[in-house]
XYZ file of C-alpha atoms in Angstrom:
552
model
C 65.119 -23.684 22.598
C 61.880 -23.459 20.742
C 60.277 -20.676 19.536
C 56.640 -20.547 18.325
C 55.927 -19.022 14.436
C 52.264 -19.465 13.347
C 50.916 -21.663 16.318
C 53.879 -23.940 14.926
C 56.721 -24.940 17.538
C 60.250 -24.543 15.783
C 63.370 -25.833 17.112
C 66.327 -23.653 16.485
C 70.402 -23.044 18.651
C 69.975 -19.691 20.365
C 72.974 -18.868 18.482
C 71.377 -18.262 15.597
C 69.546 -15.735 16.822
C 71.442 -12.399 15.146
C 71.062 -10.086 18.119
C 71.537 -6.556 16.049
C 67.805 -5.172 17.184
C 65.532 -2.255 16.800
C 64.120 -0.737 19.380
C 60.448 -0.900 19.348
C 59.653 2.857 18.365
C 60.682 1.195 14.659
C 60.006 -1.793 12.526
C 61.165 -5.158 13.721
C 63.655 -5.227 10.503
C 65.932 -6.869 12.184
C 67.792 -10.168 10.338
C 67.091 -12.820 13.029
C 68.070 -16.081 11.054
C 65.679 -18.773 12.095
C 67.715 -21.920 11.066
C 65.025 -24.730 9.637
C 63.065 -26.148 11.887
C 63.987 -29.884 13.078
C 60.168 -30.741 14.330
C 56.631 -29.897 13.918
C 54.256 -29.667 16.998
C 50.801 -28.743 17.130
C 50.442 -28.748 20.893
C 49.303 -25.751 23.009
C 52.151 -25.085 24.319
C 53.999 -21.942 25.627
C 55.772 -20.351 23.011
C 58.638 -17.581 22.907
C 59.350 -14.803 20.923
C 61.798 -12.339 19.813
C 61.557 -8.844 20.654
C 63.903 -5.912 21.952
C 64.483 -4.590 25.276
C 61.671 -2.386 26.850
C 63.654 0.181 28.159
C 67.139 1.404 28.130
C 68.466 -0.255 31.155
C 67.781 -3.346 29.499
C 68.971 -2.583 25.947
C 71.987 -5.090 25.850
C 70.257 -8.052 24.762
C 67.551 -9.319 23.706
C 64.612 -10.236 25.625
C 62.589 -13.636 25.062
C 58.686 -13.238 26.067
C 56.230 -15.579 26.678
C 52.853 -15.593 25.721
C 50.127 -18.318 25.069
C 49.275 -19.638 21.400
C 45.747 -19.169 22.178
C 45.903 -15.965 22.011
C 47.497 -15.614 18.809
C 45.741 -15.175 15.349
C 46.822 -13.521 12.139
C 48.731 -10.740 12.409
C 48.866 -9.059 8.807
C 49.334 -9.725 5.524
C 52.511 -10.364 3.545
C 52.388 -10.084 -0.343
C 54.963 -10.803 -2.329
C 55.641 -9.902 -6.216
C 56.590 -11.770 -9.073
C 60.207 -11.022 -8.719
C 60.509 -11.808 -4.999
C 59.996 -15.088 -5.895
C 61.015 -15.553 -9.467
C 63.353 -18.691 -8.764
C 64.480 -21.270 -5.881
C 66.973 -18.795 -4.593
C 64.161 -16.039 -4.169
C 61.671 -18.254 -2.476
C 64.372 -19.347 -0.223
C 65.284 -15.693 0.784
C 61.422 -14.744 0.842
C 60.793 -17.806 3.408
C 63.597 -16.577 5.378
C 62.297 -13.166 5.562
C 58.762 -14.635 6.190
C 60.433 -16.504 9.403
C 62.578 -13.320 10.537
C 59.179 -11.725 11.908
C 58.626 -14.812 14.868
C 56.004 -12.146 16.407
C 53.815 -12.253 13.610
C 51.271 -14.870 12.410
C 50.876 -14.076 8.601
C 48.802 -15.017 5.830
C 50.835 -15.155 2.610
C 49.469 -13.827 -0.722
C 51.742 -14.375 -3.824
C 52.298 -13.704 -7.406
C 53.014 -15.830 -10.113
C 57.180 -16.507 -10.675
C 58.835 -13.814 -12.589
C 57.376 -13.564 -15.698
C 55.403 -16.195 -16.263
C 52.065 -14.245 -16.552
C 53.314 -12.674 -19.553
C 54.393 -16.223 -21.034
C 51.244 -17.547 -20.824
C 50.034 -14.632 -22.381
C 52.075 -15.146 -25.295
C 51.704 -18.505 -25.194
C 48.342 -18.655 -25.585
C 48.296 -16.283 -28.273
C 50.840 -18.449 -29.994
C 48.197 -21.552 -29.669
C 45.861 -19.514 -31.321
C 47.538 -19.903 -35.184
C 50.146 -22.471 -34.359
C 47.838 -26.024 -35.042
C 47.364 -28.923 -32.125
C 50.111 -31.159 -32.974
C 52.235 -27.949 -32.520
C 51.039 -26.966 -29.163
C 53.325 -29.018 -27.058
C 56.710 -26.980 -28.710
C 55.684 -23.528 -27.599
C 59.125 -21.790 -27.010
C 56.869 -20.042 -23.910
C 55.117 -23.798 -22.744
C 58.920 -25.118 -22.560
C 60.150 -22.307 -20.722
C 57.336 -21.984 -17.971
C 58.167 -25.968 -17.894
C 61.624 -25.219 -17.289
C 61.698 -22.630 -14.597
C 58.857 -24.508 -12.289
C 60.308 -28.138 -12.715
C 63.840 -26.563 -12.137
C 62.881 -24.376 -8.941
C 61.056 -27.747 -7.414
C 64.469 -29.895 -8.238
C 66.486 -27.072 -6.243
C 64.150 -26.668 -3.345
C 64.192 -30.287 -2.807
C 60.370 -30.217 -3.188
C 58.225 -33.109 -5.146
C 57.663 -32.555 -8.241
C 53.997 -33.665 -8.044
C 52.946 -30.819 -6.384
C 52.867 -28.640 -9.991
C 52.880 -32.042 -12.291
C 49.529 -32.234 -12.848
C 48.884 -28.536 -13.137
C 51.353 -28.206 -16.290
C 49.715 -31.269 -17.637
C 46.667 -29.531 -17.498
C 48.450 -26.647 -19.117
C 49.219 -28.186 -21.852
C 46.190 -29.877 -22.496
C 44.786 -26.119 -21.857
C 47.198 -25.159 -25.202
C 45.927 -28.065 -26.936
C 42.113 -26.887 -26.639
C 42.997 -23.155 -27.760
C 44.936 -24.552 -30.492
C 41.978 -26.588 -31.513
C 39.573 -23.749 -30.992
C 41.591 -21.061 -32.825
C 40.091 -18.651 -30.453
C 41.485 -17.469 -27.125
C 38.535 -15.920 -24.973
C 38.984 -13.558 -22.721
C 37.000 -16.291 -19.802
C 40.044 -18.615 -21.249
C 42.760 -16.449 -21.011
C 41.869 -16.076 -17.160
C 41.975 -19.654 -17.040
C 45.219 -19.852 -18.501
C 47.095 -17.523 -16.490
C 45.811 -18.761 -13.594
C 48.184 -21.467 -13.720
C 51.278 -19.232 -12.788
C 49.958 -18.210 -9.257
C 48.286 -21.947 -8.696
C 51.919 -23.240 -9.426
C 54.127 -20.759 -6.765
C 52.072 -20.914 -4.280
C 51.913 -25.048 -4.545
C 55.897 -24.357 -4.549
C 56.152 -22.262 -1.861
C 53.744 -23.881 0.562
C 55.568 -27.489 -0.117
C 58.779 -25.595 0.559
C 58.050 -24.132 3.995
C 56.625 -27.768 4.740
C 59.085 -29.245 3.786
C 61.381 -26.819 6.198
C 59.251 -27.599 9.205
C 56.959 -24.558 9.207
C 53.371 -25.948 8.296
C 51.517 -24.041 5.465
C 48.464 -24.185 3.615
C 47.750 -23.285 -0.120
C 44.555 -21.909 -1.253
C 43.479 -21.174 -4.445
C 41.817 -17.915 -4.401
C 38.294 -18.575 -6.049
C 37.970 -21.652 -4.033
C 38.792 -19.657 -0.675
C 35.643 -17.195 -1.280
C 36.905 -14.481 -3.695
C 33.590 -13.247 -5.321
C 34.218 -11.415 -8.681
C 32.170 -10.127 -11.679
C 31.953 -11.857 -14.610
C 34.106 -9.428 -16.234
C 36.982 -11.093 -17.306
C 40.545 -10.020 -17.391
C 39.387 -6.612 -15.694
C 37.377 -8.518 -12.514
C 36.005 -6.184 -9.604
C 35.751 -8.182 -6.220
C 32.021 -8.422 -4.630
C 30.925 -7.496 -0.955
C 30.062 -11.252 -0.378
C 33.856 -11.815 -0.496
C 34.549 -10.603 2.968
C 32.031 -13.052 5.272
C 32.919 -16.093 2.778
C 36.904 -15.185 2.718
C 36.839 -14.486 6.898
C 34.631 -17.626 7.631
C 36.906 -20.258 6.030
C 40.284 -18.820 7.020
C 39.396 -18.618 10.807
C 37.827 -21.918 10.872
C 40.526 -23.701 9.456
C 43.136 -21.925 11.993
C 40.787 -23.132 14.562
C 40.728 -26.588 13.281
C 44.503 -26.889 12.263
C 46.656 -24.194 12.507
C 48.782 -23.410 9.621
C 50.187 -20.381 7.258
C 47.840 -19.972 4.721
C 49.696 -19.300 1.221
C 47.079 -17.611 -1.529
C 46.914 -16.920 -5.007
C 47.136 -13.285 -5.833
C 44.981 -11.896 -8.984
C 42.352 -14.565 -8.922
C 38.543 -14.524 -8.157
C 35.559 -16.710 -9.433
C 33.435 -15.202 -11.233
C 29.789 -14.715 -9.212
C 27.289 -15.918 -12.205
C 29.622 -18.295 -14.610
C 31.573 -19.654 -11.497
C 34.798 -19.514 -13.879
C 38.094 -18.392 -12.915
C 38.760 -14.793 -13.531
C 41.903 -12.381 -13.178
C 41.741 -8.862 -11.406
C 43.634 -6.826 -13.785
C 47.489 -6.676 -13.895
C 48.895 -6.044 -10.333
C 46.034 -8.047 -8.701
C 47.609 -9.609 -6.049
C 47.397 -6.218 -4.077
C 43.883 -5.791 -4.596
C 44.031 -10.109 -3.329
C 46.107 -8.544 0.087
C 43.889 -5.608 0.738
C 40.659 -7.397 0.329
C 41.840 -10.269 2.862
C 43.319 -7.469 5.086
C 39.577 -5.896 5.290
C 38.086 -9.351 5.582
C 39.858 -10.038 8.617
C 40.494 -6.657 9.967
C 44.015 -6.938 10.564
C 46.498 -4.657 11.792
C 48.217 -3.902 8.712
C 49.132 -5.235 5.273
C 52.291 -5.071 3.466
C 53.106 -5.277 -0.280
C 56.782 -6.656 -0.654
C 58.274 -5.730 -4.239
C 61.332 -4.911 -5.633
C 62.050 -1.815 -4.975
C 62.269 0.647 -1.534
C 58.638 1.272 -1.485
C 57.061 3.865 -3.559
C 59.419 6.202 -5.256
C 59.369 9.770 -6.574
C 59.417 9.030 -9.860
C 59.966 5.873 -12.217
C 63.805 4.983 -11.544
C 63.956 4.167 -15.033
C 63.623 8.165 -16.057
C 64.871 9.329 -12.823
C 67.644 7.087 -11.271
C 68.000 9.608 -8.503
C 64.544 9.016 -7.382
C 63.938 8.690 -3.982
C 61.582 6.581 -1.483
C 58.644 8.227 -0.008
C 57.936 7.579 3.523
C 54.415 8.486 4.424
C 51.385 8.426 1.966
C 47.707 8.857 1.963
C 45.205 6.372 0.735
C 44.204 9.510 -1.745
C 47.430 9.521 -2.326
C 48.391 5.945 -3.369
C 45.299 5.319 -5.357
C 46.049 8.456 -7.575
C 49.762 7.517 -8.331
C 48.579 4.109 -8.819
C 45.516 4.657 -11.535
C 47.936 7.484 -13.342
C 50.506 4.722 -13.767
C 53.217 3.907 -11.057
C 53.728 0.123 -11.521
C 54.169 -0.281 -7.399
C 50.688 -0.404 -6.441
C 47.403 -1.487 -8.119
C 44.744 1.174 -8.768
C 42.228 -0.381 -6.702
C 44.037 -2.085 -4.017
C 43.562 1.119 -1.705
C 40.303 0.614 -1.321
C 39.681 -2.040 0.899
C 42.411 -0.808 2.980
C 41.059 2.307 3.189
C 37.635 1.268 4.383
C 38.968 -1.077 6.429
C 41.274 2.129 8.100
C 44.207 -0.512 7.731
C 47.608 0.528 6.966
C 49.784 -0.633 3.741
C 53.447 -0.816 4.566
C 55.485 -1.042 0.649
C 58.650 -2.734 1.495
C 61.438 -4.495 -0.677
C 62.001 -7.975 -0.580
C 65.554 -7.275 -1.912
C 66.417 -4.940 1.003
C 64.462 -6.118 3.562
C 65.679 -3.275 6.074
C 65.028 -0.299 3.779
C 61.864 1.871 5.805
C 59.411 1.642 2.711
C 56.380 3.294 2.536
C 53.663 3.707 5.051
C 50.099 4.452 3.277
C 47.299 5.438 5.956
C 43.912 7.459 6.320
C 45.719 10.897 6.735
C 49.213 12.299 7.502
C 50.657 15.553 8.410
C 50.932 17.626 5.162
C 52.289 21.077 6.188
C 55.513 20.293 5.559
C 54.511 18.643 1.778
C 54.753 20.240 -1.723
C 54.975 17.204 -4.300
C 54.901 13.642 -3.588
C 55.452 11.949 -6.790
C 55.127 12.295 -10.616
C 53.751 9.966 -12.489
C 54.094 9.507 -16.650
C 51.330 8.088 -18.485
C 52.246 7.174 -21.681
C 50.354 6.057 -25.307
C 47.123 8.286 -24.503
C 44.523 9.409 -26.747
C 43.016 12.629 -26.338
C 39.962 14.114 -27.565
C 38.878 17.771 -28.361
C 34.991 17.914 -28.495
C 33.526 21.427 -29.211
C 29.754 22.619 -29.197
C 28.155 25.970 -28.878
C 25.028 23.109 -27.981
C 26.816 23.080 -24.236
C 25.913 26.687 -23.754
C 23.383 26.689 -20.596
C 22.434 23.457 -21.935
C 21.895 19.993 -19.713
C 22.639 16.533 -20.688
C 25.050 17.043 -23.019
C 27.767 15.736 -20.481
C 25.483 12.769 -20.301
C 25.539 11.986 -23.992
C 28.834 12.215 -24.408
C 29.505 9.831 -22.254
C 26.906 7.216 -22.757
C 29.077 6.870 -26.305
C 32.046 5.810 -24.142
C 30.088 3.400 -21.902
C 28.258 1.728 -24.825
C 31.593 0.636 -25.965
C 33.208 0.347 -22.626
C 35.754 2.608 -22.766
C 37.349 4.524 -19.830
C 38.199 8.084 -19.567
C 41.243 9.259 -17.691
C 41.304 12.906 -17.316
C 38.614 15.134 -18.118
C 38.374 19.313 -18.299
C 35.700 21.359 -19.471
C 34.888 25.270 -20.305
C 31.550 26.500 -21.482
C 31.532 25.250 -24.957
C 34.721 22.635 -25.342
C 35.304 19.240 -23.216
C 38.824 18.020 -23.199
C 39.456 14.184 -21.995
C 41.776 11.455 -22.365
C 40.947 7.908 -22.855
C 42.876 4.957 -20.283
C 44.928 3.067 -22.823
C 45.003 0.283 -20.034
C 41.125 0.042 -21.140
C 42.046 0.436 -24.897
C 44.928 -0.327 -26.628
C 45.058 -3.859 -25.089
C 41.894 -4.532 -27.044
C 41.170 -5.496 -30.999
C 39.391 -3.643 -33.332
C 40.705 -0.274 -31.330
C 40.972 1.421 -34.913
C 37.013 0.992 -36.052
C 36.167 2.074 -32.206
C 37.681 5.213 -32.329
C 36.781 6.126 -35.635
C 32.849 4.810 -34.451
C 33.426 7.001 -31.000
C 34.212 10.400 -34.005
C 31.177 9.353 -36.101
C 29.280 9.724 -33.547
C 30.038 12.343 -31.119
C 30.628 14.642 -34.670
C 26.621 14.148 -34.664
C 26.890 16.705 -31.760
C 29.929 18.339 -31.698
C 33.258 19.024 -33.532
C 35.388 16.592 -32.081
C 39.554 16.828 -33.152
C 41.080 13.122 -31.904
C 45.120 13.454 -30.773
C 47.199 10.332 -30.637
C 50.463 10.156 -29.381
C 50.088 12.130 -25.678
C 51.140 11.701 -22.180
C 49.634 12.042 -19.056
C 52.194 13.815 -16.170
C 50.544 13.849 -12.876
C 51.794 16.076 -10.092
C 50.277 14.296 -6.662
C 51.266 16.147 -3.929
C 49.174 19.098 -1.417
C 46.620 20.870 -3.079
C 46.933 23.666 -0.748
C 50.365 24.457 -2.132
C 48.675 23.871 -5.643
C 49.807 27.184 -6.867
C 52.935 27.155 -6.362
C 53.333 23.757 -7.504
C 51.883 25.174 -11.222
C 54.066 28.216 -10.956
C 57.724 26.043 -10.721
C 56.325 23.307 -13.660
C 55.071 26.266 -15.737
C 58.596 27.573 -15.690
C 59.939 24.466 -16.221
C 58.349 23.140 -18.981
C 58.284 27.113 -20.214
C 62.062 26.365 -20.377
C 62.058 23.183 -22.239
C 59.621 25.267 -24.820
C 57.148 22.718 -23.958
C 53.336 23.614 -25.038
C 50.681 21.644 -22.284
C 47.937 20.675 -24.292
C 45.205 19.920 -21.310
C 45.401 20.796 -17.637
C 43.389 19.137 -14.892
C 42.814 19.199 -11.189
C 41.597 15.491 -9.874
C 38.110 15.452 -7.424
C 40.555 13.742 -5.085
C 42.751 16.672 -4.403
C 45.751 15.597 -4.708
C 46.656 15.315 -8.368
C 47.002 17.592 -10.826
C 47.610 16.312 -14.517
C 49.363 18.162 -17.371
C 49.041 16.671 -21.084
C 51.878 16.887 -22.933
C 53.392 15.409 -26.548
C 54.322 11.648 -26.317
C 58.056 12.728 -27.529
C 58.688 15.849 -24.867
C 56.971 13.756 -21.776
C 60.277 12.277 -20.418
C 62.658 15.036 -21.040
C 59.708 17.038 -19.034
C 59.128 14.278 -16.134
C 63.177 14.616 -15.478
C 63.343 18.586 -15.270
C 60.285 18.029 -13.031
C 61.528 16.057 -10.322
C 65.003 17.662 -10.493
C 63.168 20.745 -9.750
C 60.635 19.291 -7.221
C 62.784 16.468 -5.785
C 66.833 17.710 -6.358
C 66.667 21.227 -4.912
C 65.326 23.249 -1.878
C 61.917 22.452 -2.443
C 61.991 18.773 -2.134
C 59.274 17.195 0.764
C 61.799 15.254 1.702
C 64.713 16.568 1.545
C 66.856 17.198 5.620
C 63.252 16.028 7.397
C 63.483 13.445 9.419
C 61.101 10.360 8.249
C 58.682 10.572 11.036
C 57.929 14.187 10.792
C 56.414 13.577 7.220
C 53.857 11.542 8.076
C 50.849 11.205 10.845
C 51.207 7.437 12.253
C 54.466 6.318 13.769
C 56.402 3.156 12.786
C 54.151 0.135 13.113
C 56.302 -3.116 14.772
């Protein structure tokens, strides 16, 4: 029996169909094992699929429909993380997954294996000081060497497919070394190599299982960035370039396309460029909106987006139902799940996210769309943000004054500097500066001491290292009593909050606390919030928390 995946006919024994399905009303999570395909076909021919029974009558097996490959396109989007496919074993279990959805038609976005963005990193800061004829014995060269050659070797797959990239790689080394400089157009180049390397891997692999698949480099499919690089924002002109060449080459020669996360090209230079750490959502969203597909989901490693960081809170629990608003807040105030600006397209495209784990492929994740019922909500998450900077600028000047606003923050902008949190009376302005912006940068010592000099030319200004950021998102309606329970709490833990704000957006609310008290604070919080009677989530059933159903 044959069944069709991505216009591609399969062969596969019925019997290895696992038969333990959903009805429709949820997911299709179901574990159907597609064994590996014996053939490839590219004919038009009628395929089948695997779905469960329409009605109850009919609910004892499972039903095979039939439906014509020419009326098949993409379905959605599938992104998967740096640890869901960190070594052969992973990729194997991510294809499988991939091939347990035969209804769907993806396009594949991936990040680089495991850690190798960060050993690049290091490695090319190592190239910087270590001298060419060194360049070739980076402890971090050998082990990105290691895990890719290793990971081919086990899949079975030819070793030319990455050969010539991590001969390139360490030529790259070489040139740094040479240079003693590592630019920040360079380092995009250099970590480049980690998602041009899995998703070589992974498309050989599927190949080489009998599903056809097609790699694409990301700045050569039509992903238009700035020239801003490490920090890239993706331009309009992305969406007609990105839509055109992915529908013409299904048309031509049908095929799952497998793309780099986190990589543009720049619009002016034409060099590569990176989108900022947790890019390859921001890669999934954008290609979502291009296409206007049905929905996008982010695979990671854990059961979508949590209450709190399971590394303060293990009892943290998964949230079913979020808001666009939502997401993008807990995302720019620090939860690692999501990337600040990946709601964006998604959101103007009015496309859902669905945050699943590749791990535990039958967990319900998160659901992120436009709006969802919010009567029954109080908090959603809390987020820490550690290592911030705050500053206290005072000036009697502000007093039914205009434009001082505006020159305080034309001193931030001149040095490119972002500003987290801000809260103002008649005479003071309190704000935090994004350490995401700042402390990854050199010279940060001389800037802040230049950003003093000169806002003292207008103001008093007190600068306070050493603070964290703990965002309450949850429903600003119920805003009051949400202060009244953390006032208590962190009244209990003797804890002084330094800065209060309320975000534009609604749905946050961020306290600024000392650096040392933030965690001891961010656990009595969601014990309170999350571990008693007035958790969101606690005796609802899922689908009364949010406003769209279960998407199959």
């Amino acid at each position: 029996m044959a069944t069709q995946f991505g216009c591609v006919k399969t062969v596969f024994p019925v019997a290895t169909i696992n038969r333990r399905v959903s009805h429709c009303e949820t997911p299709l999570l179901f574990p159907c094992r597609i064994g590996y395909a014996s053939r490839v076909s590219h004919a038009p021919l009628v395929g089948v699929r695997v779905s469960c029974c329409s009605n109850k009558e009919r609910e004892s097996g499972v039903v095979l429909e039939k439906w014509e490959e020419t009326e098949k396109s993409y379905t959605c989007v599938m992104k998967f993380g740096g640890s869901s496919v960190a070594n052969a074993n992973r990729i194997r279990e991510v294809a499988n997954l991939i091939l347990s959805f035969p209804h769907e038609n993806p396009i594949i976005v991936l990040s680089a294996m495991g850690k190798t963005t960060n050993l690049l990193l290091l490695a090319g800061e190592k190239a910087v000081s270590c001298g060419v004829t060194n360049a070739n014995c980076i402890d971090e060269l050998s082990n990105i060497k290691d895990l890719h050659l290793r990971t081919v070797e086990e899949l079975g797959v030819d070793r030319e497919v990455i050969s010539k990239h991590l001969e390139e790689l360490e030529q790259l080394l070489k040139g740094i070394a040479m240079m003693k400089e590592l630019t920040p157009r360079t380092q995009d180049y250099l970590v480049s190599f980690g998602e041009c390397m899995s998703t070589r891997i992974f498309a050989a692999y599927l190949n080489k299982i009998g599903i056809k698949a097609r790699q694409y480099d990301a700045f050569e499919l039509g992903v238009i960035t700035t020239d801003d690089f490490t920090n890239a924002d993706i331009l309009e002109a992305t969406y007609p370039a990105v839509a055109k060449r992915l529908h013409s080459d299904w048309v031509s020669d049908p095929a799952i396309p497998i793309i780099t996360g986190f990589l543009g090209k720049a619009r002016k230079s034409c060099a590569v460029t990176t989108l900022g750490r947790g890019g390859s959502d921001l890669t999934a969203t954008t290609i979502g909106k291009a296409l206007g597909l049905p929905e996008i989901q982010v695979w990671k490693d854990v059961d979508g987006v949590l209450t709190c960081d399971p590394n303060l809170c293990p009892q943290a629990k998964p949230v079913p139902f979020l808001t666009f608003d939502e997401a993008a807040e807990l995302a720019y105030f620090g939860a690692q799940v999501l990337h600040p600006q990946s709601m964006r397209p998604a959101r103007e495209g009015d496309i859902p996210v669905r945050v699943k784990n590749s791990y535990n492929p039958t967990a319900p994740g998160t659901l992120i769309t436009k709006t969802r019922d919010m009567s029954k909500a109080l908090l959603t998450s809390i987020v820490l943000k550690r290592n911030v900077t705050m500053l206290d600028i005072v000036s009697t000047r502000m007093l039914g004054q205009f434009g001082f606003l505006a020159k305080v923050f034309s001193i931030f902008e001149d040095l490119g500097i972002s500003v987290d949190v801000v809260a103002t009376s008649e005479v003071s302005i309190s704000l935090t500066l994004d350490p995401s912006k700042l402390w990854s940068r050199e010279l940060i010592q001389q800037e802040l001491d230049y950003v003093v000099e000169e806002l003292e030319k207008i103001s008093r200004v007190k600068l306070l290292k050493n603070r964290s950021i703990i965002s309450l998102i949850g429903n600003v309606q119920k805003s009051s009593l949400i202060l009244e329970k953390a006032f208590q709490v962190l009244r209990s833990l003797g804890v002084t909050v330094q800065m209060i704000s309320q975000g534009a957006s609604k749905v946050n609310i961020s306290l600024v606390v000392n650096d040392n008290e933030a965690e001891e604070c961010v656990k009595a919080l969601h014990n309170t919030f999350f571990e008693s009677e007035l958790s969101e989530l606690e005796n609802e059933c899922i689908p009364e928390n949010g406003s769209v159903p279960a998407l199959s």
